[in-house]
């Protein structure tokens, strides 16, 4: 049942609202008192369903609750980070709106916390980091640096991670509410903390050339399997046909997210994110019909309806020369397809960046890999992207 309540019987509050209350009523007073004039950013970003706005009462059963991210300049994080975390453990209230600030590890071997009231200092979920280090951990690159992400950096950053950095909410980004009484109390330079807003704006969406390349690659993925729905059915493998159709539905959903400039989350929230798109209402019947079909002709018809609709969306962007969006036979075989590679080629022709033009149409790391464990490894992600690039240079 999705009716989780706090140990104090409090009703569910969306996580971002709870984080804002935690900051305004509990964390900010501690910072203003102990470190007047400190330059910092306070936000709720990173992991957690609340960052994407998908949390429900069910989310409260693990690592959900009064949580906050604090970002300091590197020198301030090194000097004050540990002490600030200790002060918060001692001074935070035991609960915020009935939701405990203490997180107990239910299993010592699994670092997943559950809210619980406690008598002593709280094991809170207010992290204190310097922004550059946090970004390197989350994305594999310090996107706060002056250079910003390179083309290969963009291809190595999973969309889920980009959504986590650019989603959520920022509650404060700059000097503390109390001005420093003298220069010695304030950081010698603004540092990374004051750049959180700028970093989020920089990462809000792909650069134009990267976007075009990723769109081309997503159409290419569809082209690789659209004929397999019919071929599986032809040999009596209706289960295989349905599985391929489901993969194509997933790829079409991710393509629509790309077209509407929205980062795709991982599988748990893909349908929820798609449902927020402007195209969802018109496209859902065809996608749902393809998934529900028990006969190949019906499955093919729904898929082709979806292909044509999304092809029309692609043409409407004006990013590439228009391509005939009508379904057609798959060469001499009796299968109806879009021949989606035509859209991939039209988009690829608009990619002028020399680093992207030479790449195969494999795309970003999460267009060809969907292992959650792999996508969480920044070094291997980047190494794999670099290896693909070396095969054509």
Coordinates of C-alpha atoms in Angstrom, one line a residue:
X1 CA 0.0 0.0 0.0
X2 CA 1.2 3.5 -0.9
X3 CA 0.1 5.0 2.4
X4 CA 3.4 5.4 4.3
X5 CA 3.2 7.8 7.3
X6 CA 5.9 9.1 9.5
X7 CA 6.7 7.6 12.9
X8 CA 4.8 10.6 14.4
X9 CA 1.8 10.0 12.1
X10 CA 2.5 12.9 9.8
X11 CA 0.9 12.8 6.4
X12 CA 3.1 12.7 3.3
X13 CA 4.8 15.9 2.1
X14 CA 6.5 16.0 -1.3
X15 CA 10.2 15.6 -0.7
X16 CA 11.3 18.9 -2.3
X17 CA 8.9 20.8 0.0
X18 CA 10.3 18.9 3.0
X19 CA 13.8 19.8 1.9
X20 CA 12.9 23.5 1.6
X21 CA 11.4 23.5 5.1
X22 CA 14.5 21.7 6.5
X23 CA 16.7 24.4 5.0
X24 CA 14.7 27.4 5.9
X25 CA 13.8 26.4 9.4
X26 CA 16.7 24.3 10.6
X27 CA 19.9 24.4 8.4
X28 CA 20.1 28.1 7.5
X29 CA 19.9 29.3 11.1
X30 CA 22.8 27.0 12.0
X31 CA 24.9 28.3 9.2
X32 CA 24.0 32.0 9.8
X33 CA 25.0 31.5 13.5
X34 CA 28.2 29.5 13.1
X35 CA 29.5 30.8 9.8
X36 CA 28.1 34.3 9.1
X37 CA 28.9 35.4 5.6
X38 CA 29.8 31.9 4.4
X39 CA 29.3 31.6 0.7
X40 CA 27.4 28.4 -0.1
X41 CA 24.6 26.8 -2.1
X42 CA 21.7 24.9 -0.6
X43 CA 19.7 22.5 -2.8
X44 CA 18.1 19.2 -3.2
X45 CA 19.7 17.5 -6.2
X46 CA 21.2 14.2 -7.0
X47 CA 19.6 10.8 -6.2
X48 CA 16.1 10.3 -5.0
X49 CA 12.7 10.2 -6.7
X50 CA 11.8 13.6 -5.2
X51 CA 14.5 15.3 -7.2
X52 CA 12.5 14.4 -10.4
X53 CA 9.2 15.0 -8.7
X54 CA 8.1 11.4 -8.8
X55 CA 8.1 10.6 -5.1
X56 CA 5.0 9.3 -3.3
X57 CA 4.3 8.1 0.2
X58 CA 5.9 4.8 -0.8
X59 CA 9.2 6.6 -1.2
X60 CA 9.4 7.2 2.6
X61 CA 10.5 3.6 3.2
X62 CA 14.2 4.2 2.4
X63 CA 16.5 7.2 1.9
X64 CA 13.6 9.7 1.6
X65 CA 12.9 12.4 4.1
X66 CA 14.4 15.7 5.3
X67 CA 17.4 15.8 3.0
X68 CA 19.6 18.6 1.7
X69 CA 22.8 19.2 -0.3
X70 CA 25.2 22.0 0.8
X71 CA 27.9 23.1 -1.6
X72 CA 30.9 25.1 -0.4
X73 CA 34.0 26.5 -2.1
X74 CA 36.7 23.8 -2.1
X75 CA 38.8 25.6 0.6
X76 CA 35.7 26.1 2.8
X77 CA 34.6 22.5 2.4
X78 CA 38.0 21.3 3.5
X79 CA 38.1 23.7 6.5
X80 CA 34.6 23.7 7.7
X81 CA 32.8 20.6 6.2
X82 CA 33.4 18.1 9.0
X83 CA 32.6 20.6 11.7
X84 CA 29.4 21.8 9.9
X85 CA 28.2 18.2 9.6
X86 CA 28.8 17.7 13.3
X87 CA 27.0 20.9 14.3
X88 CA 24.0 19.9 12.2
X89 CA 24.0 16.5 13.9
X90 CA 23.8 18.3 17.3
X91 CA 21.5 21.2 16.5
X92 CA 19.0 19.9 13.9
X93 CA 15.5 19.3 15.3
X94 CA 14.5 15.7 15.8
X95 CA 11.9 16.0 13.1
X96 CA 10.6 18.4 10.5
X97 CA 6.8 18.5 10.1
X98 CA 6.7 15.1 11.8
X99 CA 9.3 13.5 9.6
X100 CA 12.5 12.5 11.6
X101 CA 15.9 14.0 10.6
X102 CA 17.7 10.9 12.0
X103 CA 18.3 8.0 9.5
X104 CA 19.0 4.6 10.9
X105 CA 20.8 1.9 8.9
X106 CA 18.4 -1.0 9.0
X107 CA 21.1 -3.4 7.8
X108 CA 24.7 -2.5 8.7
X109 CA 25.9 -4.1 5.5
X110 CA 23.5 -2.1 3.3
X111 CA 24.0 1.7 3.4
X112 CA 20.3 2.5 3.1
X113 CA 18.8 4.7 5.8
X114 CA 15.3 4.7 7.3
X115 CA 13.9 7.6 9.3
X116 CA 13.7 7.0 13.0
X117 CA 13.3 9.2 16.1
X118 CA 16.4 9.3 18.3
X119 CA 17.3 10.8 21.6
X120 CA 20.9 11.9 20.8
X121 CA 22.6 13.5 17.9
X122 CA 20.9 12.8 14.6
X123 CA 22.5 10.9 11.7
X124 CA 21.2 13.4 9.2
X125 CA 21.1 13.5 5.4
X126 CA 22.6 17.0 4.9
X127 CA 25.6 16.5 2.7
X128 CA 28.4 19.0 2.6
X129 CA 30.6 19.0 -0.5
X130 CA 32.5 21.2 -2.8
X131 CA 30.6 21.4 -6.1
X132 CA 33.4 20.4 -8.4
X133 CA 34.1 17.2 -6.5
X134 CA 30.5 16.3 -6.3
X135 CA 30.0 16.8 -10.0
X136 CA 33.0 14.6 -10.8
X137 CA 31.5 11.9 -8.6
X138 CA 28.0 12.2 -10.2
X139 CA 28.9 12.9 -13.8
X140 CA 32.5 11.9 -14.2
X141 CA 33.5 15.5 -15.1
X142 CA 33.7 18.8 -13.2
X143 CA 31.1 20.7 -15.2
X144 CA 31.8 23.8 -13.0
X145 CA 35.3 24.2 -14.5
X146 CA 35.8 27.1 -16.9
X147 CA 36.2 24.7 -19.9
X148 CA 32.9 22.9 -19.3
X149 CA 32.1 19.4 -20.7
X150 CA 33.7 18.4 -24.0
X151 CA 31.9 16.5 -26.7
X152 CA 33.1 13.1 -25.3
X153 CA 32.1 14.2 -21.8
X154 CA 28.6 14.8 -23.0
X155 CA 28.4 11.4 -24.6
X156 CA 29.7 9.7 -21.4
X157 CA 27.2 11.3 -19.1
X158 CA 24.0 9.2 -18.6
X159 CA 20.8 11.2 -19.0
X160 CA 19.6 10.0 -15.6
X161 CA 22.6 11.6 -14.0
X162 CA 22.1 14.9 -16.0
X163 CA 18.4 14.8 -14.8
X164 CA 19.6 14.5 -11.2
X165 CA 21.9 17.5 -11.5
X166 CA 19.5 19.8 -13.3
X167 CA 16.3 18.7 -11.5
X168 CA 15.3 19.2 -7.9
X169 CA 15.4 22.7 -6.4
X170 CA 17.9 25.3 -5.3
X171 CA 17.0 27.2 -2.1
X172 CA 20.0 29.4 -1.8
X173 CA 23.0 30.2 -4.0
X174 CA 25.4 32.8 -2.8
X175 CA 26.6 34.6 0.4
X176 CA 25.0 33.8 3.7
X177 CA 22.0 35.7 4.9
X178 CA 24.2 37.5 7.5
X179 CA 27.0 39.6 5.9
X180 CA 30.5 38.9 7.1
X181 CA 31.7 41.5 9.6
X182 CA 35.1 41.6 8.0
X183 CA 36.9 40.2 5.0
X184 CA 38.6 37.6 7.1
X185 CA 35.3 35.9 7.9
X186 CA 34.3 35.4 4.2
X187 CA 36.0 33.0 1.7
X188 CA 38.9 34.6 -0.2
X189 CA 37.2 33.8 -3.5
X190 CA 33.6 32.8 -4.4
X191 CA 34.7 29.3 -5.3
X192 CA 32.5 26.7 -6.8
X193 CA 29.5 27.1 -4.4
X194 CA 28.3 30.3 -6.1
X195 CA 28.3 28.7 -9.5
X196 CA 25.5 26.1 -8.9
X197 CA 23.0 28.0 -10.9
X198 CA 25.4 28.6 -13.7
X199 CA 26.3 24.9 -13.8
X200 CA 22.7 23.8 -13.9
X201 CA 22.0 26.3 -16.7
X202 CA 25.1 24.9 -18.6
X203 CA 23.9 21.4 -18.2
X204 CA 20.2 22.1 -18.8
X205 CA 20.3 20.6 -22.3
X206 CA 22.8 19.3 -24.8
X207 CA 24.7 21.6 -27.1
X208 CA 23.0 21.8 -30.5
X209 CA 25.5 19.6 -32.4
X210 CA 25.4 16.9 -29.7
X211 CA 21.6 17.0 -29.7
X212 CA 21.4 16.4 -33.4
X213 CA 23.9 13.6 -33.2
X214 CA 21.9 11.9 -30.4
X215 CA 18.7 12.2 -32.3
X216 CA 20.3 10.6 -35.3
X217 CA 21.5 7.8 -33.2
X218 CA 18.1 7.2 -31.6
X219 CA 16.5 6.9 -35.1
X220 CA 19.3 4.5 -36.0
X221 CA 18.4 2.3 -33.0
X222 CA 14.8 2.1 -34.2
X223 CA 15.9 1.2 -37.8
X224 CA 17.9 -1.7 -36.5
X225 CA 14.9 -3.6 -35.1
X226 CA 11.7 -2.3 -36.8
X227 CA 11.6 -5.2 -39.3
X228 CA 12.2 -7.8 -36.6
X229 CA 8.7 -7.6 -35.3
X230 CA 7.4 -9.1 -38.5
X231 CA 10.2 -11.6 -39.0
X232 CA 9.8 -13.1 -35.5
X233 CA 6.0 -13.5 -36.1
X234 CA 6.6 -15.0 -39.5
X235 CA 8.5 -17.9 -38.0
X236 CA 5.8 -18.4 -35.3
X237 CA 7.7 -16.6 -32.5
X238 CA 5.0 -14.3 -31.3
X239 CA 6.7 -13.9 -27.9
X240 CA 9.8 -12.7 -29.7
X241 CA 7.8 -10.3 -31.8
X242 CA 6.2 -8.8 -28.7
X243 CA 9.5 -8.4 -27.0
X244 CA 11.0 -6.6 -30.0
X245 CA 7.9 -4.4 -30.1
X246 CA 8.3 -3.5 -26.5
X247 CA 11.9 -2.5 -27.2
X248 CA 10.8 -0.3 -30.0
X249 CA 8.1 1.4 -27.8
X250 CA 10.8 2.1 -25.3
X251 CA 13.1 3.6 -28.0
X252 CA 10.2 5.7 -29.3
X253 CA 9.5 7.1 -25.8
X254 CA 13.2 8.0 -25.4
X255 CA 13.2 9.6 -28.8
X256 CA 10.2 11.8 -27.9
X257 CA 12.0 12.8 -24.7
X258 CA 15.0 13.9 -26.8
X259 CA 12.7 15.8 -29.2
X260 CA 11.1 17.6 -26.3
X261 CA 14.6 18.4 -24.8
X262 CA 13.9 16.3 -21.7
X263 CA 16.5 14.0 -20.1
X264 CA 15.3 10.4 -20.0
X265 CA 15.3 8.9 -16.5
X266 CA 16.1 5.2 -15.8
X267 CA 13.4 2.6 -16.4
X268 CA 11.4 3.1 -13.2
X269 CA 10.4 6.6 -14.2
X270 CA 10.6 6.4 -18.0
X271 CA 6.8 6.1 -18.4
X272 CA 6.1 8.8 -15.9
X273 CA 8.5 11.2 -17.6
X274 CA 7.0 10.4 -21.0
X275 CA 3.6 11.0 -19.6
X276 CA 4.5 14.6 -18.9
X277 CA 5.4 15.4 -22.6
X278 CA 3.2 17.4 -24.8
X279 CA 3.0 14.4 -27.3
X280 CA 2.0 11.8 -24.7
X281 CA -1.7 12.1 -25.0
X282 CA -1.7 11.7 -28.8
X283 CA 0.9 8.9 -28.9
X284 CA 0.0 6.8 -25.9
X285 CA -2.9 4.9 -27.6
X286 CA -0.6 3.7 -30.4
X287 CA 2.2 2.7 -28.0
X288 CA -0.2 1.0 -25.6
X289 CA -1.9 -0.8 -28.5
X290 CA 1.4 -2.2 -29.7
X291 CA 2.2 -3.5 -26.3
X292 CA -1.3 -5.0 -25.8
X293 CA -1.6 -6.6 -29.2
X294 CA -1.7 -10.4 -29.3
X295 CA -1.6 -10.6 -33.1
X296 CA 1.2 -9.4 -35.3
X297 CA -0.9 -7.4 -37.8
X298 CA -2.4 -5.3 -35.0
X299 CA 1.0 -4.9 -33.4
X300 CA 2.5 -3.7 -36.6
X301 CA -0.3 -1.3 -37.3
X302 CA 0.0 0.4 -33.9
X303 CA 3.8 0.6 -34.3
X304 CA 3.6 2.2 -37.7
X305 CA 1.0 4.7 -36.5
X306 CA 3.5 5.7 -33.8
X307 CA 6.4 5.8 -36.3
X308 CA 4.5 8.2 -38.5
X309 CA 3.5 10.4 -35.7
X310 CA 7.0 10.8 -34.3
X311 CA 8.4 11.2 -37.8
X312 CA 6.1 14.1 -38.2
X313 CA 7.4 15.6 -35.0
X314 CA 10.9 15.2 -36.2
X315 CA 10.1 17.0 -39.5
X316 CA 8.4 19.8 -37.6
X317 CA 11.6 20.6 -35.7
X318 CA 13.3 21.9 -38.9
X319 CA 16.5 20.4 -37.7
X320 CA 17.0 18.5 -40.9
X321 CA 15.6 18.2 -44.4
X322 CA 12.0 16.7 -44.2
X323 CA 11.7 13.0 -44.8
X324 CA 8.6 11.2 -46.0
X325 CA 7.0 10.0 -42.8
X326 CA 4.8 7.3 -44.4
X327 CA 5.1 3.6 -43.7
X328 CA 6.5 1.4 -46.4
X329 CA 7.4 -2.2 -47.1
X330 CA 10.7 -3.6 -45.8
X331 CA 12.4 -4.1 -49.1
X332 CA 10.8 -7.2 -50.7
X333 CA 9.5 -8.6 -47.5
X334 CA 5.9 -8.3 -46.4
X335 CA 6.6 -6.2 -43.3
X336 CA 5.5 -2.5 -42.9
X337 CA 8.2 -0.3 -41.4
X338 CA 9.3 3.3 -41.5
X339 CA 12.9 2.7 -42.6
X340 CA 14.0 4.9 -39.7
X341 CA 17.5 5.1 -41.0
X342 CA 16.3 7.8 -43.4
X343 CA 15.7 10.1 -40.5
X344 CA 19.1 9.1 -39.0
X345 CA 20.9 10.0 -42.2
X346 CA 19.1 13.3 -42.6
X347 CA 20.0 14.4 -39.1
X348 CA 23.6 13.1 -39.4
X349 CA 24.0 15.3 -42.5
X350 CA 23.5 18.3 -40.3
X351 CA 26.2 17.4 -37.8
X352 CA 29.2 19.6 -38.6
X353 CA 31.2 19.2 -35.5
X354 CA 34.4 17.4 -36.6
X355 CA 34.6 15.2 -33.5
X356 CA 31.0 14.0 -33.9
X357 CA 30.9 13.6 -37.7
X358 CA 33.5 10.9 -37.6
X359 CA 31.7 8.8 -35.0
X360 CA 29.5 5.8 -35.8
X361 CA 25.8 6.3 -35.0
X362 CA 26.1 4.7 -31.6
X363 CA 25.3 7.7 -29.6
X364 CA 25.6 8.5 -25.9
X365 CA 26.6 5.9 -23.3
X366 CA 23.0 5.1 -22.3
X367 CA 21.9 4.7 -25.9
X368 CA 24.0 1.5 -26.1
X369 CA 24.3 0.4 -22.5
X370 CA 21.5 0.2 -19.9
X371 CA 23.2 -1.7 -17.0
X372 CA 22.6 0.5 -13.9
X373 CA 25.8 -0.8 -12.4
X374 CA 27.8 0.1 -15.5
X375 CA 26.2 3.5 -15.9
X376 CA 27.2 4.4 -12.3
X377 CA 30.9 4.0 -13.1
X378 CA 32.3 7.3 -14.4
X379 CA 35.7 6.0 -15.4
X380 CA 34.5 2.9 -17.4
X381 CA 31.8 5.0 -19.1
X382 CA 34.4 7.5 -20.4
X383 CA 36.8 4.8 -21.3
X384 CA 34.1 3.0 -23.4
X385 CA 33.2 6.3 -25.2
X386 CA 36.9 6.9 -25.9
X387 CA 37.3 3.4 -27.2
X388 CA 34.4 3.9 -29.7
X389 CA 36.0 7.1 -30.9
X390 CA 39.4 5.4 -31.4
X391 CA 37.8 2.8 -33.7
X392 CA 37.1 5.5 -36.4
X393 CA 40.2 7.7 -35.9

